[in-house]
CSV table of C-alpha atoms and ligand atoms in Angstrom, one decimal:
chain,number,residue,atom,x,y,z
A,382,UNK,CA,20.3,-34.9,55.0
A,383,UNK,CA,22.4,-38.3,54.6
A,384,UNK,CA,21.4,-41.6,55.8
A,385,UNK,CA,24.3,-41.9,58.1
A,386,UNK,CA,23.0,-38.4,59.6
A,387,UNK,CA,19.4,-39.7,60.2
A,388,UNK,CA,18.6,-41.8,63.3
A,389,UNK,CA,14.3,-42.9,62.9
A,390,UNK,CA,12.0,-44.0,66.0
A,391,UNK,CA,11.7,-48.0,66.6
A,392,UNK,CA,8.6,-49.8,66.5
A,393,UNK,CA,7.6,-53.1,65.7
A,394,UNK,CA,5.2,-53.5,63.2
A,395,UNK,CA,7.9,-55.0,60.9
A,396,UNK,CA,7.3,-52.5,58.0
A,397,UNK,CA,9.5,-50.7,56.0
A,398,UNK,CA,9.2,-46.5,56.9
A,399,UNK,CA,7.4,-48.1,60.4
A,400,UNK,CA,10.3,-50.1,61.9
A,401,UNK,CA,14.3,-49.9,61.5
A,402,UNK,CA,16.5,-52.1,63.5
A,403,UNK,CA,20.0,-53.3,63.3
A,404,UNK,CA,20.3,-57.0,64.8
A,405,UNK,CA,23.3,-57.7,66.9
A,406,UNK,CA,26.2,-59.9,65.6
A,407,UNK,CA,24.2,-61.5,62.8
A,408,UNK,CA,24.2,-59.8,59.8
A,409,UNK,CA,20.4,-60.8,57.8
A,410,UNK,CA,20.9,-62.0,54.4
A,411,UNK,CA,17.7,-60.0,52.3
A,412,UNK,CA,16.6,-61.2,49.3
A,413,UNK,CA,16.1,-59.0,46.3
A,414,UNK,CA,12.8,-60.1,46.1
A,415,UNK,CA,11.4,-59.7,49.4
A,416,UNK,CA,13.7,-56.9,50.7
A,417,UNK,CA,11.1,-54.4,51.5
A,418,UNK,CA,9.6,-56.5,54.9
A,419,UNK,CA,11.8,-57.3,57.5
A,420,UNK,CA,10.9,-60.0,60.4
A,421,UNK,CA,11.2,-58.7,64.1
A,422,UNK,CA,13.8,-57.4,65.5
A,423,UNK,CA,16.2,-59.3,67.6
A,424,UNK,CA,16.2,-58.2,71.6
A,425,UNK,CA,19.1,-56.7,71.5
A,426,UNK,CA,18.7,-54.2,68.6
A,427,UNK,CA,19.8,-51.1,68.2
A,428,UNK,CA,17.8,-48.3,66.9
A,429,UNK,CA,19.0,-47.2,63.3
A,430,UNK,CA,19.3,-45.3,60.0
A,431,UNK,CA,16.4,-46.2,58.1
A,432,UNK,CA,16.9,-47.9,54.7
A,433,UNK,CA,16.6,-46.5,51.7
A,434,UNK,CA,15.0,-48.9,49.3
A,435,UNK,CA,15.7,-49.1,45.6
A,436,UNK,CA,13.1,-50.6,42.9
A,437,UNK,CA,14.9,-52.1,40.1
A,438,UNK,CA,13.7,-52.8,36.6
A,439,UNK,CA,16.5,-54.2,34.6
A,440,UNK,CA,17.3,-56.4,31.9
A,441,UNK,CA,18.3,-60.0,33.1
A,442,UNK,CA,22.4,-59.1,31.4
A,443,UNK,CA,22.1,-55.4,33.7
A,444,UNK,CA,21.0,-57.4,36.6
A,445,UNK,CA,23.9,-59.6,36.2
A,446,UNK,CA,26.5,-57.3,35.4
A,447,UNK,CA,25.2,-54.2,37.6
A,448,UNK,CA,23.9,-56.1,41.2
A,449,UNK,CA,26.7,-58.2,41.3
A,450,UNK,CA,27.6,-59.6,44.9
A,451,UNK,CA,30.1,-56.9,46.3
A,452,UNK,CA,27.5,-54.2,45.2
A,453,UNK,CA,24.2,-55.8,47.0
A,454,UNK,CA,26.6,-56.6,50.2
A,455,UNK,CA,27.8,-53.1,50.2
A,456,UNK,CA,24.9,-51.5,50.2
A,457,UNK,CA,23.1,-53.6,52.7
A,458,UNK,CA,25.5,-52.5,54.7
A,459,UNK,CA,25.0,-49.1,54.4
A,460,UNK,CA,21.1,-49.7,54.3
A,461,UNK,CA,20.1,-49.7,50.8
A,462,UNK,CA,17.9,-52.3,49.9
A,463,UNK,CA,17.8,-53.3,46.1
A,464,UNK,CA,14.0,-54.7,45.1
A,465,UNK,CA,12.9,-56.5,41.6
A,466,UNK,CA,10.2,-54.6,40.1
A,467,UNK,CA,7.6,-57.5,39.0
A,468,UNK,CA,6.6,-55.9,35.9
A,469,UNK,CA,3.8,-58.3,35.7
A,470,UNK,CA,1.7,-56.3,38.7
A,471,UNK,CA,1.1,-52.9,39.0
A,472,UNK,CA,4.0,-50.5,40.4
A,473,UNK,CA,1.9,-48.7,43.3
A,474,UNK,CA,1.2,-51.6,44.8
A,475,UNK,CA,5.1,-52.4,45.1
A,476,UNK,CA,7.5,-50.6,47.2
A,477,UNK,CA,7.2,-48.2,48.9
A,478,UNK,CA,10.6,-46.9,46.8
A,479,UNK,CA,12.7,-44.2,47.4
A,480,UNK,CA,14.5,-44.1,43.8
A,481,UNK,CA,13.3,-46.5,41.4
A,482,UNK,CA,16.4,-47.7,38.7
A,483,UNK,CA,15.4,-48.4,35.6
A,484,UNK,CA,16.5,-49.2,32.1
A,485,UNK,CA,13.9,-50.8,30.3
A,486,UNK,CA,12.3,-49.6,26.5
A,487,UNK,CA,9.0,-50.1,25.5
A,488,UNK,CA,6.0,-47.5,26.1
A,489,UNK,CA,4.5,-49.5,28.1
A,490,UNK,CA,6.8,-49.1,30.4
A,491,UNK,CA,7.5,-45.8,29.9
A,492,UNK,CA,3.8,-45.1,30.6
A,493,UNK,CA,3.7,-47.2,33.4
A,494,UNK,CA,6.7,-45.0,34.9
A,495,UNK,CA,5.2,-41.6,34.2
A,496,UNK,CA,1.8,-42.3,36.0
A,497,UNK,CA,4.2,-43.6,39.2
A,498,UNK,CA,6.0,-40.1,38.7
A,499,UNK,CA,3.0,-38.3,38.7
A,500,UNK,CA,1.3,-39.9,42.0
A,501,UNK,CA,4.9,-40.1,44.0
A,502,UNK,CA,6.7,-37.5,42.4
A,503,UNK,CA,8.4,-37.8,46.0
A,504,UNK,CA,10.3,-40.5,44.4
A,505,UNK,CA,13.3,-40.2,42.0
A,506,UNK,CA,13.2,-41.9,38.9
A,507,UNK,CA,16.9,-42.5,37.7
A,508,UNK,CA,16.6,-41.4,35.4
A,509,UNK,CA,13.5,-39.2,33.7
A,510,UNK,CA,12.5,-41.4,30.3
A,511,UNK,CA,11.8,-38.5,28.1
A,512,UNK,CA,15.8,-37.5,29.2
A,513,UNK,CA,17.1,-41.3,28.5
A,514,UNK,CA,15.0,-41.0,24.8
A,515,UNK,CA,17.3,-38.3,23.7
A,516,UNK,CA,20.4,-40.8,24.0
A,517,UNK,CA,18.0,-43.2,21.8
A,518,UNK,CA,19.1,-41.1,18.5
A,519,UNK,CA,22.8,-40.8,17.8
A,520,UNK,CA,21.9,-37.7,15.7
A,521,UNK,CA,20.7,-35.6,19.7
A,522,UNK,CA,22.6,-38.1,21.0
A,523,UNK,CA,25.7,-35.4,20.6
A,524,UNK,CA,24.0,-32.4,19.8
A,525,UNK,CA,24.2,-31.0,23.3
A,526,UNK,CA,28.3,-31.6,22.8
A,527,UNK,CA,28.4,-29.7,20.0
A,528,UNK,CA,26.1,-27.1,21.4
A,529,UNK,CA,28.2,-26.7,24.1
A,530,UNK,CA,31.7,-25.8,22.0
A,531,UNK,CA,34.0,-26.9,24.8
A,532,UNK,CA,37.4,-25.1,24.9
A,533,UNK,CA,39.8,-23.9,27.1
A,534,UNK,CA,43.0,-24.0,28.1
A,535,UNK,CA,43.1,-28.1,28.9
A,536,UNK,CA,42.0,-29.0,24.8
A,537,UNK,CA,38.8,-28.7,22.8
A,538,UNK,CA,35.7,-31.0,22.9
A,539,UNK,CA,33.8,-31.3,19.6
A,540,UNK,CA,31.9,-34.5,17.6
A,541,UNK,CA,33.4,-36.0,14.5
A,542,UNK,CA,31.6,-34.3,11.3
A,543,UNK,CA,28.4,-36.2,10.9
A,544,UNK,CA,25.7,-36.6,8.5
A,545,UNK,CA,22.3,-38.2,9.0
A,546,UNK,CA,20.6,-40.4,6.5
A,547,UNK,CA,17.0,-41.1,6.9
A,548,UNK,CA,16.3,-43.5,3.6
A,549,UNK,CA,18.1,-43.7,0.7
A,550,UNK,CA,20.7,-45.3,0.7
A,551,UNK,CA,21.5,-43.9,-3.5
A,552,UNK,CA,22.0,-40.5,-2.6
A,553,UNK,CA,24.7,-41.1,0.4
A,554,UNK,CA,28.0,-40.7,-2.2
A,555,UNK,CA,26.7,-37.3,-3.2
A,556,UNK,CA,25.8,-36.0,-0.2
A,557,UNK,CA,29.1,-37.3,1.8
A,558,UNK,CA,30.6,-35.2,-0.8
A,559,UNK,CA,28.1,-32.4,-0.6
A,560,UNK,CA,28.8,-32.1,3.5
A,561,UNK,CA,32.4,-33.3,2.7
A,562,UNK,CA,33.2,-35.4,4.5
A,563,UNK,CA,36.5,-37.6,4.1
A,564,UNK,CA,36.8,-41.5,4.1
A,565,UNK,CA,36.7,-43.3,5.9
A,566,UNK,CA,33.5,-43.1,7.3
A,567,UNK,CA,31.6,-45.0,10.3
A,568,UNK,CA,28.3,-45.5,9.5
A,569,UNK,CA,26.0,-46.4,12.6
A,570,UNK,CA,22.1,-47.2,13.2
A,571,UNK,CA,20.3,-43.4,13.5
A,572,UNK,CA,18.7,-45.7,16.4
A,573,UNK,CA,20.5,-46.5,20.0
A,574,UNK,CA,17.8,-48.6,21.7
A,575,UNK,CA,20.6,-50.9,23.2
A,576,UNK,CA,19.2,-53.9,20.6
A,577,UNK,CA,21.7,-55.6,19.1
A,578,UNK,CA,21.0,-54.1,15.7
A,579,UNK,CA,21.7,-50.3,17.2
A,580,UNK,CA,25.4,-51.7,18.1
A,581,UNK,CA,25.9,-52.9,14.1
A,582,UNK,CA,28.4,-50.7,12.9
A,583,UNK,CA,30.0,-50.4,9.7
A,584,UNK,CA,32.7,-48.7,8.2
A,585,UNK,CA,33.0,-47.7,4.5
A,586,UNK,CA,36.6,-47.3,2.6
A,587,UNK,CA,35.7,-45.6,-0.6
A,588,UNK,CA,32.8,-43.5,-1.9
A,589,UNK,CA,31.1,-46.4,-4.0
A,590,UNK,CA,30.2,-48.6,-1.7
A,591,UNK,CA,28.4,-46.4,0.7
A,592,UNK,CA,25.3,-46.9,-1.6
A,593,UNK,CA,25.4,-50.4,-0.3
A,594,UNK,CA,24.8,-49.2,3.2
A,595,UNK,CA,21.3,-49.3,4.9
A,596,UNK,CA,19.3,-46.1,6.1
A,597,UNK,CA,18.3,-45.0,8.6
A,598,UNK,CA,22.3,-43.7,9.4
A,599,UNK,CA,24.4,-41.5,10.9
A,600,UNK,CA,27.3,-41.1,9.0
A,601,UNK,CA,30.3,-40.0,11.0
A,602,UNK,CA,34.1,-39.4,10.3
A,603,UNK,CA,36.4,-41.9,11.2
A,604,UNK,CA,38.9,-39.9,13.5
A,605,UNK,CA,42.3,-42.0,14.0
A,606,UNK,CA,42.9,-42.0,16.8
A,607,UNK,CA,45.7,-44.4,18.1
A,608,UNK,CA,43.3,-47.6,19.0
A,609,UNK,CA,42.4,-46.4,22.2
A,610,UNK,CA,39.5,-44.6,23.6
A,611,UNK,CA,38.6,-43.5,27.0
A,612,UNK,CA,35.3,-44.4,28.5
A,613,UNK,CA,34.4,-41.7,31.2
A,614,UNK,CA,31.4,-43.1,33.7
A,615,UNK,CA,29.6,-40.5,35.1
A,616,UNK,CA,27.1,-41.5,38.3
A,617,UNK,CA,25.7,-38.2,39.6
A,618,UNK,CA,28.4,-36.1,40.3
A,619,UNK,CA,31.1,-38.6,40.4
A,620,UNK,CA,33.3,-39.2,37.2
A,621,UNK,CA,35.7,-42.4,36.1
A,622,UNK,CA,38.0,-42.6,33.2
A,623,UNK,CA,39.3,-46.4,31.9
A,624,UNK,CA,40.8,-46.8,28.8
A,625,UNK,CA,39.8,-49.5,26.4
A,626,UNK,CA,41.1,-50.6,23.2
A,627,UNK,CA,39.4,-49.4,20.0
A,628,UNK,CA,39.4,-49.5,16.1
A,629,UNK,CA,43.2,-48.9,14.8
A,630,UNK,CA,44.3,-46.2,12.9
A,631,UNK,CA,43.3,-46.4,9.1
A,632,UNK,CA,46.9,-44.8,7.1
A,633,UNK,CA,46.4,-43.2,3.9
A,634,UNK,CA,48.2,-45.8,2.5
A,635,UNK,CA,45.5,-48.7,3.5
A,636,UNK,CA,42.6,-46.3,2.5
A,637,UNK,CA,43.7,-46.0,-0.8
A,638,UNK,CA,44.5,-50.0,-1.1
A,639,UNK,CA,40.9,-50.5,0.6
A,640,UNK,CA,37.2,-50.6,-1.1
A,641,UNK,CA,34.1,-51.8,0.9
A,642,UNK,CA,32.1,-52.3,3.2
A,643,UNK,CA,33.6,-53.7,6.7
A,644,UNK,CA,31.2,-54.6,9.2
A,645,UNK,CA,32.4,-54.6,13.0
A,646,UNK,CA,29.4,-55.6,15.4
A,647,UNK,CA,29.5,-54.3,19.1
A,648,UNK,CA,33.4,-53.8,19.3
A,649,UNK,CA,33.0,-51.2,22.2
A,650,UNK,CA,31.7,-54.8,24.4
A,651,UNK,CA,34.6,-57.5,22.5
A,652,UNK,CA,37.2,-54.3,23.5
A,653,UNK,CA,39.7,-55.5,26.6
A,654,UNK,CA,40.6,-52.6,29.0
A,655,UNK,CA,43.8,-51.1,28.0
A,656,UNK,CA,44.7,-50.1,31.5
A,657,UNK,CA,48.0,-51.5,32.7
A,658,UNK,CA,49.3,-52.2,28.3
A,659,UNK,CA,52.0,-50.7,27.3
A,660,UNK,CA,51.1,-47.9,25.1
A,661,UNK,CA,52.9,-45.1,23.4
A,662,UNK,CA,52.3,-42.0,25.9
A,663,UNK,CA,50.7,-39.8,23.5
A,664,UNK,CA,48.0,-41.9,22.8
A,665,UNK,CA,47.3,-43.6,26.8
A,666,UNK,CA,47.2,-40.2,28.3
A,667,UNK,CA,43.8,-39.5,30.0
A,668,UNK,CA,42.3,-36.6,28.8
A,669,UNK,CA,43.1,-33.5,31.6
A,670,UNK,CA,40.5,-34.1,34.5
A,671,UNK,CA,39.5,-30.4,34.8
A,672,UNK,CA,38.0,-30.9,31.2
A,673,UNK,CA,36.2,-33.9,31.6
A,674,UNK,CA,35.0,-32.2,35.0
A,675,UNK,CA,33.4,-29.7,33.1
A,676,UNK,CA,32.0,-32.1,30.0
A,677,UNK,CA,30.0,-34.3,32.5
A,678,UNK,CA,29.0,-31.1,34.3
A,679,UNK,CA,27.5,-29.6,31.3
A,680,UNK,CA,26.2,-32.8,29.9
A,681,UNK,CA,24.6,-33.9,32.9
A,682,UNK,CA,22.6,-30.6,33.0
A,683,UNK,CA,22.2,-30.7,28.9
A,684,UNK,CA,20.5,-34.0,29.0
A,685,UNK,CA,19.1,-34.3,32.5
A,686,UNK,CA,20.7,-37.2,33.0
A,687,UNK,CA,22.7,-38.6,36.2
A,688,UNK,CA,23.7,-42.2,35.3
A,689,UNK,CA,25.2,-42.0,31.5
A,690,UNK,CA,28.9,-42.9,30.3
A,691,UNK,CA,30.5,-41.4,27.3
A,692,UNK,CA,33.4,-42.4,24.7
A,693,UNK,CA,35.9,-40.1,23.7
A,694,UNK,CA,38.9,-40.0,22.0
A,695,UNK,CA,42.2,-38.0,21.1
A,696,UNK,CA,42.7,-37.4,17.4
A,697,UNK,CA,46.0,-39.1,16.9
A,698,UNK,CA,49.0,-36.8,16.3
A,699,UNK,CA,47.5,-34.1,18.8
A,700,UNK,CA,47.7,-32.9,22.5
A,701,UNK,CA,44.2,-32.1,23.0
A,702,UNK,CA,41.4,-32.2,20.4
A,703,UNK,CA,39.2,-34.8,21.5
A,704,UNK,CA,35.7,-35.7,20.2
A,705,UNK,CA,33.2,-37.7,21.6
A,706,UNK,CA,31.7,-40.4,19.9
A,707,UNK,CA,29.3,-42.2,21.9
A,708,UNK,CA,27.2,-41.6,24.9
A,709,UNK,CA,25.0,-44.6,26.6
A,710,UNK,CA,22.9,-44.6,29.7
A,711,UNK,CA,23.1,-46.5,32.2
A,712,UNK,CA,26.4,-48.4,30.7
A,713,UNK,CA,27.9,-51.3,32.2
A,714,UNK,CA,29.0,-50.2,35.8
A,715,UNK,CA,30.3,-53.3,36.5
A,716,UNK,CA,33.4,-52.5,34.7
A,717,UNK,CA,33.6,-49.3,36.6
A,718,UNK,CA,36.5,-49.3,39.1
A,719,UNK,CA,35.5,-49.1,42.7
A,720,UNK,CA,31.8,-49.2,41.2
A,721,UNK,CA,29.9,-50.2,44.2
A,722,UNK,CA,31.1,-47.8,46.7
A,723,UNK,CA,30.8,-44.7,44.1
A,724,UNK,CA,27.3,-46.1,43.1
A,725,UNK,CA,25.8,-46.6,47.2
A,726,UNK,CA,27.6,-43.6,48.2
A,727,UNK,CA,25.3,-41.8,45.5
A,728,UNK,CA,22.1,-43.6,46.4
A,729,UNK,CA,22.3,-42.3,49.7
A,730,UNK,CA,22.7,-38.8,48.6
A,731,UNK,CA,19.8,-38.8,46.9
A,732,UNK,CA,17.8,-39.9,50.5
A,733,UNK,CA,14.9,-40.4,51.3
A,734,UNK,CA,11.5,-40.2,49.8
A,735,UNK,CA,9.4,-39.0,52.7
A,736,UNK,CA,12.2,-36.0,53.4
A,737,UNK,CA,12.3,-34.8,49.7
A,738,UNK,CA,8.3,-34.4,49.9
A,739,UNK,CA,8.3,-32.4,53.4
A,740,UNK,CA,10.4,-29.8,52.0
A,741,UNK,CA,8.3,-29.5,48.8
B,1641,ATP,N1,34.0,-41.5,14.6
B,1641,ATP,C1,34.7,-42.5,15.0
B,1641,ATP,N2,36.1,-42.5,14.8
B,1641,ATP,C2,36.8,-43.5,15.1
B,1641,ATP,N3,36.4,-44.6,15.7
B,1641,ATP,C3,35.0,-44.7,16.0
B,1641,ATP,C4,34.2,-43.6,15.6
B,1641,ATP,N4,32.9,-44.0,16.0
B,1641,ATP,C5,33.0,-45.2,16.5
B,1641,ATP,N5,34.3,-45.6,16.5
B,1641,ATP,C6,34.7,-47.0,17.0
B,1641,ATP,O1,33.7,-47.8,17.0
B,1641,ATP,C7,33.3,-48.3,18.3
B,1641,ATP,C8,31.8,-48.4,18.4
B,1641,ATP,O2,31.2,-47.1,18.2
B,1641,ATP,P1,30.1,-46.6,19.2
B,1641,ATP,O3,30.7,-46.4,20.5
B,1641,ATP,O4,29.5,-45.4,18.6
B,1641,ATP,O5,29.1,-47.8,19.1
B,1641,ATP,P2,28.1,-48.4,20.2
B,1641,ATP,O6,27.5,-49.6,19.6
B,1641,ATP,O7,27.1,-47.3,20.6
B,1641,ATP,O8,29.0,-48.7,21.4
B,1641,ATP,P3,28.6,-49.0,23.0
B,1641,ATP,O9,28.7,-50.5,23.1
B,1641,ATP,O10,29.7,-48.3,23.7
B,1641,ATP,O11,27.3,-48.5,23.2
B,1641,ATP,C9,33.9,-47.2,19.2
B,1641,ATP,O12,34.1,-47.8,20.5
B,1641,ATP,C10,35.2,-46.9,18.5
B,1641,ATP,O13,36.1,-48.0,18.7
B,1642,4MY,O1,23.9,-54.2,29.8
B,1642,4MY,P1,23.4,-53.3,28.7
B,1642,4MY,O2,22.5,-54.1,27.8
B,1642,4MY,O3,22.8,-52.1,29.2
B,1642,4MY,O4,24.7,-52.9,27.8
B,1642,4MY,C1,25.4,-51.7,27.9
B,1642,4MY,C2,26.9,-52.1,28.1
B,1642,4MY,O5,26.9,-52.5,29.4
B,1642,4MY,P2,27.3,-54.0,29.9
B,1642,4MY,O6,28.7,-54.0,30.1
B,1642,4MY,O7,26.5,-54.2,31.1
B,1642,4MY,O8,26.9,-54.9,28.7
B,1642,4MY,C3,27.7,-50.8,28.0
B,1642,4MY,O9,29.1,-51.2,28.1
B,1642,4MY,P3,30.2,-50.1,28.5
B,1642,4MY,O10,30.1,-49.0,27.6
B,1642,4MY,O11,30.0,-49.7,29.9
B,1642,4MY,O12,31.4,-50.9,28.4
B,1642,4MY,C4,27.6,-50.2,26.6
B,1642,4MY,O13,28.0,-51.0,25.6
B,1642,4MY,C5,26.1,-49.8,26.5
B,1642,4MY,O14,26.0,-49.2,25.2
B,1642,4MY,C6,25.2,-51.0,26.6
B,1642,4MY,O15,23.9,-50.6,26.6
B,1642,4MY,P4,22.9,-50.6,25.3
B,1642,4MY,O16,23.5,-49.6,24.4
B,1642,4MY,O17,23.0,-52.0,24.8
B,1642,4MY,O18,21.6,-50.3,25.9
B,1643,MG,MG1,30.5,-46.9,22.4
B,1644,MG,MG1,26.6,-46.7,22.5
């Protein structure tokens, strides 16, 4: 059942679950903080939709760039409340949530999370921790991609040819050769733990100086690929494509003038959109939608996950061979077109607490 479908009884204790009112003319400005109480109703109140009330626990940058003023206005309006999670006291003693949002590391937290899961299992956790962990290597990062061998008739979905290195950094020429692959080669931190580290990528010109590079790695093709990617967000079963500018093409010619190691730290955030540039055609095209319909299909039921984003791009030169580079959780929605509508419009279907446990 949606919220818009779902009219609740009135009282007046002023507690969330116990009492639901819309005032008249005035619309009540609610804190993040103490969103979950409400004061008493005005006379003239109407009974209403009950609220649905989100528990955040978000970095201080995800706060800013995610709850930004149109989404929190939005969704009062459609009766999601968004509430800090104070990590500093215990989470039962919060709420009562419906969906708690969360992208946060640590075990503590994680074991804080998976005791709430198991006493309200009522409530959804966006998303499961053990699911978000898998995006935390870029080795299973892409496995489910590969596993998945997309092809049809829209173009073909595949990784770049990848190597892991797990510590010494000697025996990288030899086995680049050995799994041959070709230069020039992106090498990024095996770990994707959103530190700033995990975004310090490097890429290495000629088979020398990948002995400088430092393990733990994944060792990945460089695919040319015209300097622009595509960035598909994915929020449950809604998908967004933007394009964004990327690494340039790397010619024979400069790969043979080249040696070294070049270090390019967190391009993917430094990259402007490339939405509205003039582009050659071949390159801007969006991938076909009915192929990335069925990539975030299958990759949301791969990983488990609801709230991710991915990077692809089109090997330069070619209609449709893509490969997917890159896949982050809970990525910077902000920067998603028409992000607060697509993001309350999926709160909502996920409802209600209390209705998800009576039909267990
Ligand atoms: N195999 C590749 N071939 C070509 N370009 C690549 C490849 N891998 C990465 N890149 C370029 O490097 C950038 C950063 O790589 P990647 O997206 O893997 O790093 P990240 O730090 O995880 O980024 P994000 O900030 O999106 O999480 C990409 O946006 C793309 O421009
Ligand atoms: O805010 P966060 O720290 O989560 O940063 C994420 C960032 O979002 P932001 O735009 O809000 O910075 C994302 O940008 P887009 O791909 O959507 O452009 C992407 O770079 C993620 O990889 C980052 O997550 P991390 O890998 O560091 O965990
Ligand atoms: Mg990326
Ligand atoms: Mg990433």
């Amino acid at each position: 059942m949606r919220l818009e479908d779902e009219i609740v009884p009135f009282h007046r204790s002023g507690k969330r679950g116990e009492e639901e009112y819309v005032g008249g003319e005035e619309e009540e400005e609610v804190s993040s903080i103490d969103a979950g109480f409400f004061p008493p109703p005005p006379h003239n109140a109407l009974p209403v939709q009950r609220n649905v009330v989100v528990g955040y626990a978000l970095t201080s940058k995800k706060v800013k760039s995610f709850l930004q003023p149109k989404l929190e206005g939005l969704a009062r309006k459609k009766g999601i409340l968004f509430v800090a999670i104070d990590q500093n006291r215990p989470l039962s003693e919060q709420g009562p949530f419906d969906i708690v949002l969360h992208k946060l590391t640590g075990k503590e937290w994680l074991q804080i999370l998976e005791d709430y899961r198991r006493t309200y299992p009522e409530v959804t956790i966006l998303d499961p921790p053990d699911a978000i962990q898998h995006l935390h290597n870029r080795q299973s990062m892409l496995q489910c991609v590969a596993d998945m061998n997309l092809s049809n008739s829209y173009g073909k979905v595949d990784i770049p040819r990848q190597l892991v290195i797990k510590k010494d950094a000697a025996c990288i020429p030899d086995a680049v050769t050995n799994a041959g692959l070709m230069l020039p080669i992106v090498a990024k931190p095996l770990v994707a733990d959103g530190s700033a580290k995990s975004h310090e990528l490097s890429l290495a010109y000629d088979q020398n100086s990948l002995q400088k590079l430092e393990p733990p790695l994944v060792l990945q093709e460089f695919v040319n690929h015209g300097g622009v990617l595509f960035k598909v967000y994915i929020v449950g079963e809604t998908i967004k494509v933007v394009r964004r500018f990327s690494l340039p093409d790397v010619c024979k010619r400069e790969l043979c003038n080249s040696a070294g190691v070049f270090r390019f730290p967190r391009v993917s955030c430094a990259a402007a959109s490339a939405d509205g540039a003039d582009l050659d055609p071949g390159v801007a095209e969006l991938p076909p939608q009915p192929l990335l319909e069925k990539l975030s299909k299958e990759l949301r039921r791969r990983l488990g996950l609801r709230l991710f984003n991915l990077d692809i791009i089109r090997e330069h030169g070619t209609r449709d061979q893509f490969y997917v580079i890159d896949i982050n959780y809970f990525p910077g929605y902000g920067k998603m077109p028409e992000y607060e509508h697509i993001f309350t419009d999926f709160l909502l279907s996920l409802g209600h607490s209390e209705y998800k446990k009576r039909s267990f």
